[in-house]
Amino acid sequence: MPRTALEEETVADVGVLRERLWTGATVITAVRTVASAAVAAWAAYDGSLTLLVVALGIYWVGDIADGTWARLRGCETRIGAVLDIFSDRFNAGAFYLGLAWLQPELSPAIFVYLAEFMVVDTFLSIAFLAWPIRSPNYFYVVDRAIWRWNWSKPAKAVNSALFAVLLLATGWVWLGLAIAAALLVLKCWSVVRLLRIGLPVPSAAHVG
């Protein structure tokens, strides 16, 4: 039976490779996760916003480094992508809970953002496992609109950095609430679109 266009592109360009647990990318993920969380805990203990920003920087730089290493070294794996997704949430949670501890007036915006990032975005991010692709970075072979608004480079920058940078730079809780609410609406729209797509139907070769 001939493959569909999606299956052809998936196999040729973005399909599942040999799974390996220990790669350079997963080591970087583990190191940056522990380092960022440790500095965030130190920041909360010392009441230091500077240290908390350092923890955020470690998380962001490490997140860029592990993805870059995986692509350049050809060691992208689905298990590595899942590890990266959950590590991101742990590091983001450590930072934002620390920020709420140090600056409680920002808590309303922070908790709306955490609901968006820790719950809705996590669901979206692990949905890639239903398709034979390596990570959410390749979700464009499933649905280009969802990928464009969630995992393209501009979308990642907005989804991950805009809220934190503007909240830290301005200290305006209303601005943070507006951004977090807009992101939550975007993620909910993405979930609705994903539900309309539905799960892929197994081919006859995988049934029975």
Coordinates of C-alpha atoms in Angstrom, one line a residue:
M1 CA 0.0 0.0 0.0
P2 CA 1.6 3.4 -0.9
R3 CA 2.5 5.8 1.8
T4 CA 0.7 9.1 2.2
A5 CA 2.6 12.4 1.8
L6 CA 2.8 12.7 5.5
E7 CA 4.2 9.3 6.0
E8 CA 6.8 9.9 3.2
E9 CA 8.0 13.2 4.8
T10 CA 7.9 11.7 8.3
V11 CA 10.1 8.7 7.3
A12 CA 12.4 10.8 5.2
D13 CA 13.0 13.8 7.3
V14 CA 11.4 13.8 10.8
G15 CA 10.7 10.2 11.6
V16 CA 11.6 8.2 14.6
L17 CA 15.3 7.3 14.8
R18 CA 16.9 4.7 17.0
E19 CA 16.0 5.5 20.6
R20 CA 18.9 6.1 23.0
L21 CA 18.5 7.2 26.6
W22 CA 22.0 8.5 27.2
T23 CA 23.1 11.0 24.6
G24 CA 25.0 14.3 24.8
A25 CA 21.6 16.1 24.6
T26 CA 20.0 14.3 27.5
V27 CA 23.2 14.8 29.6
I28 CA 22.9 18.6 28.9
T29 CA 19.2 18.5 29.7
A30 CA 19.9 16.7 33.0
V31 CA 22.8 19.1 34.0
R32 CA 20.9 22.3 33.2
T33 CA 17.8 21.0 35.0
V34 CA 19.7 20.3 38.2
A35 CA 21.8 23.4 38.0
S36 CA 18.8 25.8 37.3
A37 CA 16.7 24.2 40.1
A38 CA 19.6 24.4 42.6
V39 CA 20.2 28.1 41.9
A40 CA 16.4 28.8 42.1
A41 CA 16.3 27.1 45.5
W42 CA 19.3 29.1 46.6
A43 CA 17.6 32.3 45.4
A44 CA 14.5 31.5 47.4
Y45 CA 16.5 30.8 50.5
D46 CA 18.6 34.0 50.2
G47 CA 15.7 36.1 48.9
S48 CA 17.7 37.1 45.9
L49 CA 16.0 38.1 42.7
T50 CA 19.4 38.3 41.0
L51 CA 20.1 34.6 41.7
L52 CA 16.6 33.8 40.5
V53 CA 17.3 35.5 37.2
V54 CA 20.5 33.5 36.9
A55 CA 18.5 30.3 37.4
L56 CA 16.2 31.4 34.6
G57 CA 19.2 32.1 32.4
I58 CA 20.7 28.7 33.1
Y59 CA 17.4 27.1 32.1
W60 CA 17.1 29.0 28.8
V61 CA 20.7 28.6 27.7
G62 CA 20.6 24.9 28.6
D63 CA 17.4 24.5 26.8
I64 CA 18.9 26.0 23.6
A65 CA 22.1 24.0 24.0
D66 CA 20.5 20.5 24.4
G67 CA 18.2 21.0 21.4
T68 CA 21.1 22.4 19.3
W69 CA 23.4 19.5 20.3
A70 CA 20.7 16.9 19.5
R71 CA 20.1 18.3 16.0
L72 CA 23.8 18.9 15.1
R73 CA 24.9 15.5 16.4
G74 CA 22.0 13.5 15.0
C75 CA 20.8 12.3 18.4
E76 CA 17.2 13.5 18.5
T77 CA 15.0 11.0 20.2
R78 CA 11.5 10.9 21.4
I79 CA 12.5 9.9 24.9
G80 CA 14.9 12.9 24.9
A81 CA 12.1 15.2 23.7
V82 CA 9.9 14.0 26.6
L83 CA 12.7 14.5 29.1
D84 CA 13.2 18.0 27.7
I85 CA 9.5 18.9 28.0
F86 CA 9.2 17.8 31.6
S87 CA 12.5 19.4 32.6
D88 CA 11.3 22.7 31.1
R89 CA 8.3 22.6 33.3
F90 CA 10.3 21.8 36.4
N91 CA 12.7 24.7 35.7
A92 CA 10.0 27.1 34.8
G93 CA 8.0 26.1 37.9
A94 CA 11.0 26.6 40.1
F95 CA 11.6 30.0 38.7
Y96 CA 8.0 31.3 38.8
L97 CA 7.3 29.9 42.3
G98 CA 10.4 31.6 43.4
L99 CA 9.3 34.8 41.8
A100 CA 5.9 34.6 43.5
W101 CA 7.7 34.0 46.8
L102 CA 9.9 37.0 46.4
Q103 CA 7.3 39.3 44.7
P104 CA 3.9 38.1 45.8
E105 CA 2.1 41.0 44.1
L106 CA 2.9 39.3 40.8
S107 CA 1.3 36.1 41.8
P108 CA -2.0 36.5 39.9
A109 CA -0.2 36.8 36.6
I110 CA 2.3 34.0 37.5
F111 CA -0.4 31.5 38.4
V112 CA -2.4 32.1 35.2
Y113 CA 0.9 31.6 33.3
L114 CA 1.6 28.4 35.2
A115 CA -1.8 27.0 34.4
E116 CA -1.2 27.6 30.7
F117 CA 2.4 26.3 30.6
M118 CA 2.3 23.5 33.1
V119 CA -1.1 22.0 32.1
V120 CA -2.4 23.1 28.7
D121 CA 1.0 23.5 27.0
T122 CA 2.3 20.2 28.5
F123 CA -0.7 18.4 27.0
L124 CA 0.0 19.9 23.6
S125 CA 3.7 19.2 23.8
I126 CA 3.4 15.5 24.5
A127 CA 0.7 15.0 21.9
F128 CA 3.4 14.5 19.3
L129 CA 3.8 11.0 20.7
A130 CA 0.6 10.0 18.9
W131 CA 2.5 10.4 15.5
P132 CA 5.8 8.9 14.3
I133 CA 7.8 12.1 14.7
R134 CA 10.8 12.9 16.9
S135 CA 9.5 15.9 18.8
P136 CA 7.0 18.8 18.7
N137 CA 9.5 20.7 16.6
Y138 CA 8.3 18.5 13.7
F139 CA 4.6 18.9 14.3
Y140 CA 4.3 20.8 11.0
V141 CA 3.9 17.5 9.2
V142 CA 0.7 16.9 11.2
D143 CA -0.7 20.5 11.3
R144 CA 1.2 23.5 10.2
A145 CA -1.0 26.0 12.1
I146 CA -0.6 24.4 15.5
W147 CA 3.2 24.1 14.9
R148 CA 3.4 27.7 13.7
W149 CA 1.7 29.1 16.9
N150 CA 3.4 26.8 19.4
W151 CA 6.8 25.4 18.2
S152 CA 8.2 27.6 15.4
K153 CA 11.1 29.7 16.6
P154 CA 9.1 32.9 16.9
A155 CA 6.4 31.1 18.8
K156 CA 8.9 29.5 21.2
A157 CA 10.4 32.9 21.9
V158 CA 7.1 34.5 22.6
N159 CA 5.7 31.5 24.6
S160 CA 8.8 31.1 26.8
A161 CA 10.5 34.5 27.0
L162 CA 8.0 37.3 26.5
F163 CA 6.1 36.8 29.8
A164 CA 9.1 36.5 32.0
V165 CA 11.1 39.4 30.4
L166 CA 8.2 41.9 30.5
L167 CA 7.2 40.9 34.0
L168 CA 10.7 41.3 35.3
A169 CA 11.4 44.5 33.4
T170 CA 8.2 46.3 34.3
G171 CA 6.8 44.6 37.4
W172 CA 3.3 45.4 36.1
V173 CA 1.0 42.6 37.1
W174 CA -1.8 43.7 34.8
L175 CA 0.6 43.4 31.8
G176 CA 1.6 39.9 32.9
L177 CA -2.0 38.9 33.3
A178 CA -2.8 40.1 29.8
I179 CA 0.1 38.2 28.3
A180 CA -0.6 35.0 30.3
A181 CA -4.3 35.2 29.4
A182 CA -3.5 35.7 25.7
L183 CA -1.2 32.7 25.8
L184 CA -3.8 30.6 27.6
V185 CA -6.4 31.4 24.9
L186 CA -3.9 30.5 22.2
K187 CA -3.1 27.2 23.8
C188 CA -6.8 26.4 24.3
W189 CA -7.4 27.2 20.6
S190 CA -4.5 24.8 19.8
V191 CA -6.0 22.1 21.9
V192 CA -9.4 22.5 20.2
R193 CA -7.8 22.3 16.8
L194 CA -5.8 19.2 17.9
L195 CA -9.0 17.5 19.1
R196 CA -10.6 18.2 15.7
I197 CA -7.7 16.5 14.0
G198 CA -8.0 13.5 16.2
L199 CA -5.6 10.7 16.7
P200 CA -4.0 9.0 13.6
V201 CA -5.7 5.9 12.4
P202 CA -3.4 2.9 12.5
S203 CA -2.5 1.4 9.2
A204 CA -3.6 -2.1 8.4
A205 CA 0.0 -3.3 9.0
H206 CA -0.3 -2.3 12.6
V207 CA -3.8 -3.7 13.3
G208 CA -4.1 -7.3 14.4

